[in-house]
Short mmCIF file of C-alpha atoms and ligand atoms in Angstrom, two decimals:
data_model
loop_
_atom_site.label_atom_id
_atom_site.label_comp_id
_atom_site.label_asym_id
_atom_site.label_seq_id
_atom_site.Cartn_x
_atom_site.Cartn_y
_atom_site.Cartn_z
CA UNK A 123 54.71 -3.41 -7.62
CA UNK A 124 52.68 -2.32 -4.78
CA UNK A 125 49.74 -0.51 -7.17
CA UNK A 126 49.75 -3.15 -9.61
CA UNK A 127 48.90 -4.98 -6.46
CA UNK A 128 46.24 -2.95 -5.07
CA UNK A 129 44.39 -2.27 -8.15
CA UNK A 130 41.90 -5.39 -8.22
CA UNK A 131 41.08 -4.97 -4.60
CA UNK A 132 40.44 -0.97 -5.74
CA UNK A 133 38.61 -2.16 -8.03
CA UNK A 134 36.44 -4.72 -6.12
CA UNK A 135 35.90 -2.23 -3.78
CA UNK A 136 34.56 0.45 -6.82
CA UNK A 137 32.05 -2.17 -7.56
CA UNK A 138 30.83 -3.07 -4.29
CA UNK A 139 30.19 0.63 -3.25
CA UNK A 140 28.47 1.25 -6.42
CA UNK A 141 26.13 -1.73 -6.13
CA UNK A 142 25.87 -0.69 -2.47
CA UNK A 143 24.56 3.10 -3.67
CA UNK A 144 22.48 1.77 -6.32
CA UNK A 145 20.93 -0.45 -3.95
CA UNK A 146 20.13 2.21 -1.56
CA UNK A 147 18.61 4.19 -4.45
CA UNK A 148 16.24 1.59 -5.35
CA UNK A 149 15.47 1.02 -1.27
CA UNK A 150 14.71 4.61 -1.06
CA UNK A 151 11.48 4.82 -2.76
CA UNK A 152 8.99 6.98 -0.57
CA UNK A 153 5.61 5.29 0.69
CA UNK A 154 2.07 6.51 0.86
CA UNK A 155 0.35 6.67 4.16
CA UNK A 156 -3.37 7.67 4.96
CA UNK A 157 -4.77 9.46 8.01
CA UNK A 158 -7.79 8.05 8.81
CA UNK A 159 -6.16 5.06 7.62
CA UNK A 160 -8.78 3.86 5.24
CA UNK A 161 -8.49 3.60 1.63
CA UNK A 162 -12.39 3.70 1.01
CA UNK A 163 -14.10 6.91 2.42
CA UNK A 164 -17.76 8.37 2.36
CA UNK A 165 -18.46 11.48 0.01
CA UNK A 166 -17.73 14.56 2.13
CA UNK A 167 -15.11 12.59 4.32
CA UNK A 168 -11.77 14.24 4.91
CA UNK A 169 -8.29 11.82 4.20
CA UNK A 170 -4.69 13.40 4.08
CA UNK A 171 -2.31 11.24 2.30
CA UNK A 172 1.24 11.65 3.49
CA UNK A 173 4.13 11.36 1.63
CA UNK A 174 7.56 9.87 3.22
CA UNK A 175 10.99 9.30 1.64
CA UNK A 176 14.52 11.02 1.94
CA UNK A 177 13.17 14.43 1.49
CA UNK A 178 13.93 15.63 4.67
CA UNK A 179 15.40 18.29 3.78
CA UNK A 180 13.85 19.79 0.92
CA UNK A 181 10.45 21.66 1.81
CA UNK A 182 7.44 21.18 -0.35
CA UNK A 183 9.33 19.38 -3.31
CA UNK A 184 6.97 16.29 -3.07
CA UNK A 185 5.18 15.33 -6.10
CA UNK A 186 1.97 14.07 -6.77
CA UNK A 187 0.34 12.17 -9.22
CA UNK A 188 -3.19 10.89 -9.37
CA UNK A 189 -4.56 8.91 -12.14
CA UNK A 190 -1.15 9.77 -13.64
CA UNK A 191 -1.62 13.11 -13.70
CA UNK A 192 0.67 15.99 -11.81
CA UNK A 193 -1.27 17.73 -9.04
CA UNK A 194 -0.33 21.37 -7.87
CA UNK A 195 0.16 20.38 -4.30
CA UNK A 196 4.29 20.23 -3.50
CA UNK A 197 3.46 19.64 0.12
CA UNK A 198 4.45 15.97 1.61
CA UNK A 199 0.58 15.99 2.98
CA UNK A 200 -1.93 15.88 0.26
CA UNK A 201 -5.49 17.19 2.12
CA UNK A 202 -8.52 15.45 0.94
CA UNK A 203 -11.23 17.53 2.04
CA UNK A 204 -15.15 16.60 1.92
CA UNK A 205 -14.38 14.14 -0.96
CA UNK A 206 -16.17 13.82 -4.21
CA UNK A 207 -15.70 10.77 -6.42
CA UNK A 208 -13.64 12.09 -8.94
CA UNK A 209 -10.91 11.94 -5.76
CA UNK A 210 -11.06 8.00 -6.06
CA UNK A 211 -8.34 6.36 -8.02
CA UNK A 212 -4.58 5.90 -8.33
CA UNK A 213 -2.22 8.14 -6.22
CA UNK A 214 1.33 8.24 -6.16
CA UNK A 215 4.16 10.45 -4.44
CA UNK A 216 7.98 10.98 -5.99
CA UNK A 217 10.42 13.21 -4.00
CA UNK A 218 13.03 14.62 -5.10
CA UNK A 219 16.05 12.18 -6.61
CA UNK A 220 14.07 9.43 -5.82
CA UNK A 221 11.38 7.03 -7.89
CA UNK A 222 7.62 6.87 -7.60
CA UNK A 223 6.20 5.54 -4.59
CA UNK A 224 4.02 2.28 -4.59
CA UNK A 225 0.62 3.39 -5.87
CA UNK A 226 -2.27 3.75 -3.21
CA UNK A 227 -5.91 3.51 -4.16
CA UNK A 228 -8.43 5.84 -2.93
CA UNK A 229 -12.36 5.06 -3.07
CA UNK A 230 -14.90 7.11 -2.68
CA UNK A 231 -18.58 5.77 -2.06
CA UNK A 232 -22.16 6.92 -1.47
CA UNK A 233 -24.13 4.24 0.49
CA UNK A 234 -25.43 3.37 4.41
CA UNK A 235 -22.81 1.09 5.30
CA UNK A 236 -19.41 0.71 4.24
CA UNK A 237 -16.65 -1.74 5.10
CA UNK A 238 -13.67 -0.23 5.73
CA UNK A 239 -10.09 -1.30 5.93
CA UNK A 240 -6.29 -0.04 6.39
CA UNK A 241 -5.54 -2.13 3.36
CA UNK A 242 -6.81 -4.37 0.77
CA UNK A 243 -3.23 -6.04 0.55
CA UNK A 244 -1.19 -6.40 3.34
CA UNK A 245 2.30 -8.90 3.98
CA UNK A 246 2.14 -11.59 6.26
CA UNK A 247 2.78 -10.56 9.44
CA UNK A 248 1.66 -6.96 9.28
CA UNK A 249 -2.00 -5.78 10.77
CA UNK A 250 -4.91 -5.30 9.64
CA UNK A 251 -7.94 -3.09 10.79
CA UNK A 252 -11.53 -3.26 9.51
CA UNK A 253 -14.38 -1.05 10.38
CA UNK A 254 -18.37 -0.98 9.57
CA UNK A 255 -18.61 2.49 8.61
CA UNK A 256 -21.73 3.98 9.14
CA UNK A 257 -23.33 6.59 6.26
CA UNK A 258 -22.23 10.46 7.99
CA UNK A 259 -20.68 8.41 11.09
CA UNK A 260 -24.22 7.79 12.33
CA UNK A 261 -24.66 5.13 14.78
CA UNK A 262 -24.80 1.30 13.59
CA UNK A 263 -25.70 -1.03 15.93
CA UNK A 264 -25.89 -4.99 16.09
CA UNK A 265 -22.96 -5.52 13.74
CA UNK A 266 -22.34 -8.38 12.35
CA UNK A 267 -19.04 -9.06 10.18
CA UNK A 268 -18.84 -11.85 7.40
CA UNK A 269 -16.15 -13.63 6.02
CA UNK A 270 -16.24 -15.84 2.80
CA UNK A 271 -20.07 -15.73 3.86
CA UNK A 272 -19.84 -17.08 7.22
CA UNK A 273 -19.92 -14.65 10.58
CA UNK A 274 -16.88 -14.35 11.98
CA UNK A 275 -17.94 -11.77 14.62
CA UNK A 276 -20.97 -9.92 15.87
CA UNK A 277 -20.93 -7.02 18.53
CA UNK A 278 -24.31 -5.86 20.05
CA UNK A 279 -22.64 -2.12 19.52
CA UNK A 280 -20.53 -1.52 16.51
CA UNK A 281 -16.60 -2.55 17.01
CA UNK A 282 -13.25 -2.61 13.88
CA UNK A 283 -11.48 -5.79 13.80
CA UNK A 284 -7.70 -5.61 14.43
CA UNK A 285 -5.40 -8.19 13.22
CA UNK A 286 -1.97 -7.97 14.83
CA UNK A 287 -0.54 -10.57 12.83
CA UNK A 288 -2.00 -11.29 9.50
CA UNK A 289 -1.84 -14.19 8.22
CA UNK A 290 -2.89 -15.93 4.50
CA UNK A 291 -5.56 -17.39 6.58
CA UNK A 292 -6.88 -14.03 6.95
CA UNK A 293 -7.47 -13.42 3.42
CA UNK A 294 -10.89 -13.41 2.13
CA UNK A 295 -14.37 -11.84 1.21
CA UNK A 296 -15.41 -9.51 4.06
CA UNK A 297 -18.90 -7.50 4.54
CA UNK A 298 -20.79 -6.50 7.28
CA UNK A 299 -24.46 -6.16 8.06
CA UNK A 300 -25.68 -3.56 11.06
CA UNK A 301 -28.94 -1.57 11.75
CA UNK A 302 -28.92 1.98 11.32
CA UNK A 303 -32.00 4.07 12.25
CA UNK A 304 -33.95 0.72 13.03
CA UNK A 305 -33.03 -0.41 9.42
CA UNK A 306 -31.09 -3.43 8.30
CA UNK A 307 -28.42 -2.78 5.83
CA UNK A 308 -25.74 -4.72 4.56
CA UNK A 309 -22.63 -3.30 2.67
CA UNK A 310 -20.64 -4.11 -0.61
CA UNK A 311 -17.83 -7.12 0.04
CA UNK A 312 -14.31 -6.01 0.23
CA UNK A 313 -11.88 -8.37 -0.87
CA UNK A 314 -8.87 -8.46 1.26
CA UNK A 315 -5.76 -10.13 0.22
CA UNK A 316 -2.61 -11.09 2.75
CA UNK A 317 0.28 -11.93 0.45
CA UNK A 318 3.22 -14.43 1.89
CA UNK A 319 6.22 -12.60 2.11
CA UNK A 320 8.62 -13.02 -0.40
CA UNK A 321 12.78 -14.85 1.55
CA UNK A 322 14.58 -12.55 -0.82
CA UNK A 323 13.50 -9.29 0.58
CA UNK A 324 14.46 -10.93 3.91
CA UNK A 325 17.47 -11.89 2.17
CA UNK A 326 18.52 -8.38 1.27
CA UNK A 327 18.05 -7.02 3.99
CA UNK A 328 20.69 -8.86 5.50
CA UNK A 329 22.74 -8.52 2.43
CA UNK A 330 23.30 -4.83 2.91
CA UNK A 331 24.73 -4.40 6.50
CA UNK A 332 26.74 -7.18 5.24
CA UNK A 333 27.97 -5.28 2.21
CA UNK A 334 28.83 -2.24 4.79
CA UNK A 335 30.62 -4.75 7.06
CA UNK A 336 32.61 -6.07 4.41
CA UNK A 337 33.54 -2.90 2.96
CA UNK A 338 34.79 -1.65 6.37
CA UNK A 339 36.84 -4.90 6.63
CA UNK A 340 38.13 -4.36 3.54
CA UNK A 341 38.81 -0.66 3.74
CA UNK A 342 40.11 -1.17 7.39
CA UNK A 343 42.62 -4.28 5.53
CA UNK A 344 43.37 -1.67 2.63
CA UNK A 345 45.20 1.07 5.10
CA UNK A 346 46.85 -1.14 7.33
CA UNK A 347 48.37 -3.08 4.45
CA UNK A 348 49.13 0.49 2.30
CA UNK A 349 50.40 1.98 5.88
CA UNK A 350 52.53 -1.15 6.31
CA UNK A 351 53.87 -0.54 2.63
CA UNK A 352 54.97 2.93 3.28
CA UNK A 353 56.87 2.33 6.00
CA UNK A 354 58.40 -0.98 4.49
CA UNK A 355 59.63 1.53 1.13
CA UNK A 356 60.41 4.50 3.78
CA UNK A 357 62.79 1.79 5.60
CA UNK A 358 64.69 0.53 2.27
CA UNK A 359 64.74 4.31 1.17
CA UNK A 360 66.27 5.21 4.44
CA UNK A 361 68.90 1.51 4.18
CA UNK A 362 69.83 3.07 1.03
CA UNK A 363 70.14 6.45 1.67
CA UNK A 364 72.40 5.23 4.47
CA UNK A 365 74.40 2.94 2.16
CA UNK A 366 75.16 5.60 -0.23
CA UNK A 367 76.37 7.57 2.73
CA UNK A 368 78.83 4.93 3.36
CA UNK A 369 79.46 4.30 -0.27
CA UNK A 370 82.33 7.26 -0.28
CA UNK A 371 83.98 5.65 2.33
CA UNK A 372 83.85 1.95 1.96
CA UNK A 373 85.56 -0.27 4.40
CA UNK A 374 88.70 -1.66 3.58
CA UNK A 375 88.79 -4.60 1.70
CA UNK A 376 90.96 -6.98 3.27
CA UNK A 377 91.32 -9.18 0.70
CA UNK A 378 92.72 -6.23 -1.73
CA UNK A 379 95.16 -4.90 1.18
C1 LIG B 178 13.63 3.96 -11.06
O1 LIG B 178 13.21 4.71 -12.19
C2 LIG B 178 13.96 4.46 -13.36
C3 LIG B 178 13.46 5.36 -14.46
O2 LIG B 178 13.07 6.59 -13.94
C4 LIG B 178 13.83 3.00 -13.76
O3 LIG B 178 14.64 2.72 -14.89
C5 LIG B 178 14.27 2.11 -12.60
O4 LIG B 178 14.03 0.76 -12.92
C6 LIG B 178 13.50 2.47 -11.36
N1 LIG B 178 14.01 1.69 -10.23
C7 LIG B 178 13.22 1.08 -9.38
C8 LIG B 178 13.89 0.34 -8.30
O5 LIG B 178 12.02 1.12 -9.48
C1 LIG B 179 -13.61 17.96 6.55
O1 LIG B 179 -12.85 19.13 6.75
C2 LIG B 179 -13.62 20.32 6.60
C3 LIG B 179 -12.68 21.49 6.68
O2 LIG B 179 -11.73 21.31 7.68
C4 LIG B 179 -14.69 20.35 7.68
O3 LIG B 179 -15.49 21.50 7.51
C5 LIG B 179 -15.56 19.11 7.57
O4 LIG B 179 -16.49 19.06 8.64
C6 LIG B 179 -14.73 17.86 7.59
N1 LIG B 179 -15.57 16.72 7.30
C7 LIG B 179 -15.68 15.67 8.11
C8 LIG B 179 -16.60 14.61 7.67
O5 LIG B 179 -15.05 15.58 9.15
C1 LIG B 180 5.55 25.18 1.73
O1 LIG B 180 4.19 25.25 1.30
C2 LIG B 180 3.31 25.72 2.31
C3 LIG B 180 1.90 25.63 1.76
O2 LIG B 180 1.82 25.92 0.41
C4 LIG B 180 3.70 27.15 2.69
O3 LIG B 180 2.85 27.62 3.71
C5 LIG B 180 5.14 27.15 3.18
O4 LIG B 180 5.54 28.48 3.43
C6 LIG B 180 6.05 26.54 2.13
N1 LIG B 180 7.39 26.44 2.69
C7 LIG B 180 8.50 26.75 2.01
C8 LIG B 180 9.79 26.62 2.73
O5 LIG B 180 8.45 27.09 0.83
C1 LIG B 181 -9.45 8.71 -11.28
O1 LIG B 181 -9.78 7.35 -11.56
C2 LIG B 181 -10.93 6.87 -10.87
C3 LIG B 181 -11.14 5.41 -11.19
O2 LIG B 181 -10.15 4.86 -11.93
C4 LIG B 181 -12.16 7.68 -11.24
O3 LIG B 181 -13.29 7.22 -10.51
C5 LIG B 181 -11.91 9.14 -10.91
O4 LIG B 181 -13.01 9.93 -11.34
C6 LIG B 181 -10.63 9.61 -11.63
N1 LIG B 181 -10.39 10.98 -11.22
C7 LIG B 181 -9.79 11.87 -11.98
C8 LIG B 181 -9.67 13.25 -11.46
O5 LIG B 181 -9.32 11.57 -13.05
C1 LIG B 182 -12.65 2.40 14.61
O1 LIG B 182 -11.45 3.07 14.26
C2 LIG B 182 -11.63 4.45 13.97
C3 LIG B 182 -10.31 5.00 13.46
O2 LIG B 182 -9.24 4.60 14.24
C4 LIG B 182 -12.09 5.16 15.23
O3 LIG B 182 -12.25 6.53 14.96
C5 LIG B 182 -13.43 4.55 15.64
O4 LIG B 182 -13.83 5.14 16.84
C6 LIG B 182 -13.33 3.06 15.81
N1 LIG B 182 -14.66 2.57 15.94
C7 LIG B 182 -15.02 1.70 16.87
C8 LIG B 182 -16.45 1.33 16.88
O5 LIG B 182 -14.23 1.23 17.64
C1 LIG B 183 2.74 -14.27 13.33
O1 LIG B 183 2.18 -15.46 12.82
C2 LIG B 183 3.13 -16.37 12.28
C3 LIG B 183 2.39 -17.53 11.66
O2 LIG B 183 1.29 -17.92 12.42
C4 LIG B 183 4.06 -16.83 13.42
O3 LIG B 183 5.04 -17.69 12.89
C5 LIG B 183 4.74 -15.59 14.02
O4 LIG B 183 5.53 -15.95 15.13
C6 LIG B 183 3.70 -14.57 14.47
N1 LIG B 183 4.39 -13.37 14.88
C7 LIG B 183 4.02 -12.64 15.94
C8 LIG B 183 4.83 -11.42 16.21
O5 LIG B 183 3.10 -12.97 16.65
C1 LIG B 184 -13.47 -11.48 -4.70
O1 LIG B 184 -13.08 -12.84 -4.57
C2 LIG B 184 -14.03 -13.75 -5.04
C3 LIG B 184 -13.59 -15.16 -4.73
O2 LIG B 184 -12.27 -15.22 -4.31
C4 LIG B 184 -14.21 -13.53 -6.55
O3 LIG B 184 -15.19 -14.43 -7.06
C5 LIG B 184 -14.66 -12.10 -6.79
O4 LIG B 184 -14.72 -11.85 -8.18
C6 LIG B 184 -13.70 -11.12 -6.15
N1 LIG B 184 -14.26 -9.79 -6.26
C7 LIG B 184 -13.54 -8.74 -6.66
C8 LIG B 184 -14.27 -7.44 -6.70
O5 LIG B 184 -12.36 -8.82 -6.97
#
């Protein structure tokens, strides 16, 4: 009786774990980071992307893939060195056992100023840096930064704009002007995009310390109960065992004598 018992609560916990591991798997994609932290560089610039997911502890098994294509490099840093603009484009890590990562885009530009961010999509809530880059990191001066065409901030020398806490607000059509060399010069707008975060991410990750503390409950219920069992069947085993003993010798009925 008692397995014919257990075997739905087996059961329930079979499927739990396994949409507890398969929702780990899918949590454990690796992410894309860049050091400088801008996306759009100046030929000749230097950017290593770094790769990080649960490949701890397998040395140089990271893939990469830009534009779709398989690169040679195994490494988890990918060294950009004096870019060119064929280096522009979609890149993409995958270690091992695990998915792609998100895609990151890389641009590479030739011009006097260029408006740089850490991201031209961020969540609510995370930050935000932009920078008037200046052609060879020459010296820009007067710097005035526009959003949706109106000036949100002007420095006498050249300054990046942090947002701690993005917001939608925040989103918009971003350039900057500055004077380099005694010369005006304005760079291409940017486009930056702050996306509202989405309850059901918030939602699961509450969902799966949940899942673990339910599956300790249950696991924790499982041996006491089973434990209990055992000793509740050793006990009648032993009654039994005893009343055999005594069977050979049975008391004397009184009503017989
Ligand atoms: C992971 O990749 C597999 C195919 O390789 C795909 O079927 C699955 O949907 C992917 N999972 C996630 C969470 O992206
Ligand atoms: C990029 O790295 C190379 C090699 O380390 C170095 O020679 C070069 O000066 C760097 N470029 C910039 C812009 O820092
Ligand atoms: C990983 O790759 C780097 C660079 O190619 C190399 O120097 C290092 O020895 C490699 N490590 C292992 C454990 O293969
Ligand atoms: C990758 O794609 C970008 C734009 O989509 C392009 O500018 C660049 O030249 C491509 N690079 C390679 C190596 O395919
Ligand atoms: C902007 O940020 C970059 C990278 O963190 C830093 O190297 C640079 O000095 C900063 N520029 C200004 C003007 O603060
Ligand atoms: C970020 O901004 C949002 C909306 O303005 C606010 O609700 C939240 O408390 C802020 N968070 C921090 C850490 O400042
Ligand atoms: C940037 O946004 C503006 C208005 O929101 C739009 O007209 C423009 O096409 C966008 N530019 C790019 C490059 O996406």
């Amino acid at each position: 009786m008692a397995p014919l018992m257990e075997s739905p609560t087996l059961l329930c916990v079979a499927l739990l774990l396994f949409a507890y591991f398969y929702l780990i798997e899918a949590l454990q994609k690796p992410t894309v980071s860049l050091n400088p932290p801008w996306n759009r560089i100046f030929k000749g610039e230097n950017v290593t992307l770094t790769c990080k997911g649960n490949n701890l502890y397998e040395v140089n098994s990271t893939k990469w893939i830009h534009n779709g294509s398989f690169l040679d490099v195994t490494t988890s840093g990918l060294n950009i060195v004096n870019a060119d603009f064929e280096d522009s484009g979609q890149y993409k890590c995958q270690s091992p056992k695990s998915n792609e990562s998100e895609p990151v885009y890389l641009g590479v530009f030739s011009d006097w100023l260029l408006l740089q961010t850490s991201a031209q999509m961020v969540m609510e809530g995370q930050s935000l840096f932009i920078r008037c880059h200046g052609w060879r990191n020459w010296d820009v001066s007067k710097v005035i930064y526009y959003k949706n065409g109106e000036v949100l901030k002007y420095w006498y020398e050249n300054h990046n704009i942090s947002i701690t806490n993005a917001t939608v607000e925040d989103s918009g059509m971003y350039y900057c002007v500055g004077k380099m060399w005694q010369l005006d010069h304005t760079s291409e707008p940017l486009n930056i995009t702050v996306i509202k975060v989405q309850r059901d991410k918030y939602w699961l990750q509450f969902f799966i310390p949940l899942l673990v503390a339910i599956l300790f409950v249950v696991d924790t219920g499982l041996f006491i109960s089973t434990q209990q069992q055992v000793t509740f069947l050793l006990k009648i085993k032993r009654n039994r065992k005893g009343f055999k003993l005594l069977s050979p010798h049975p008391k004397p009925n009184p009503i017989n004598n």
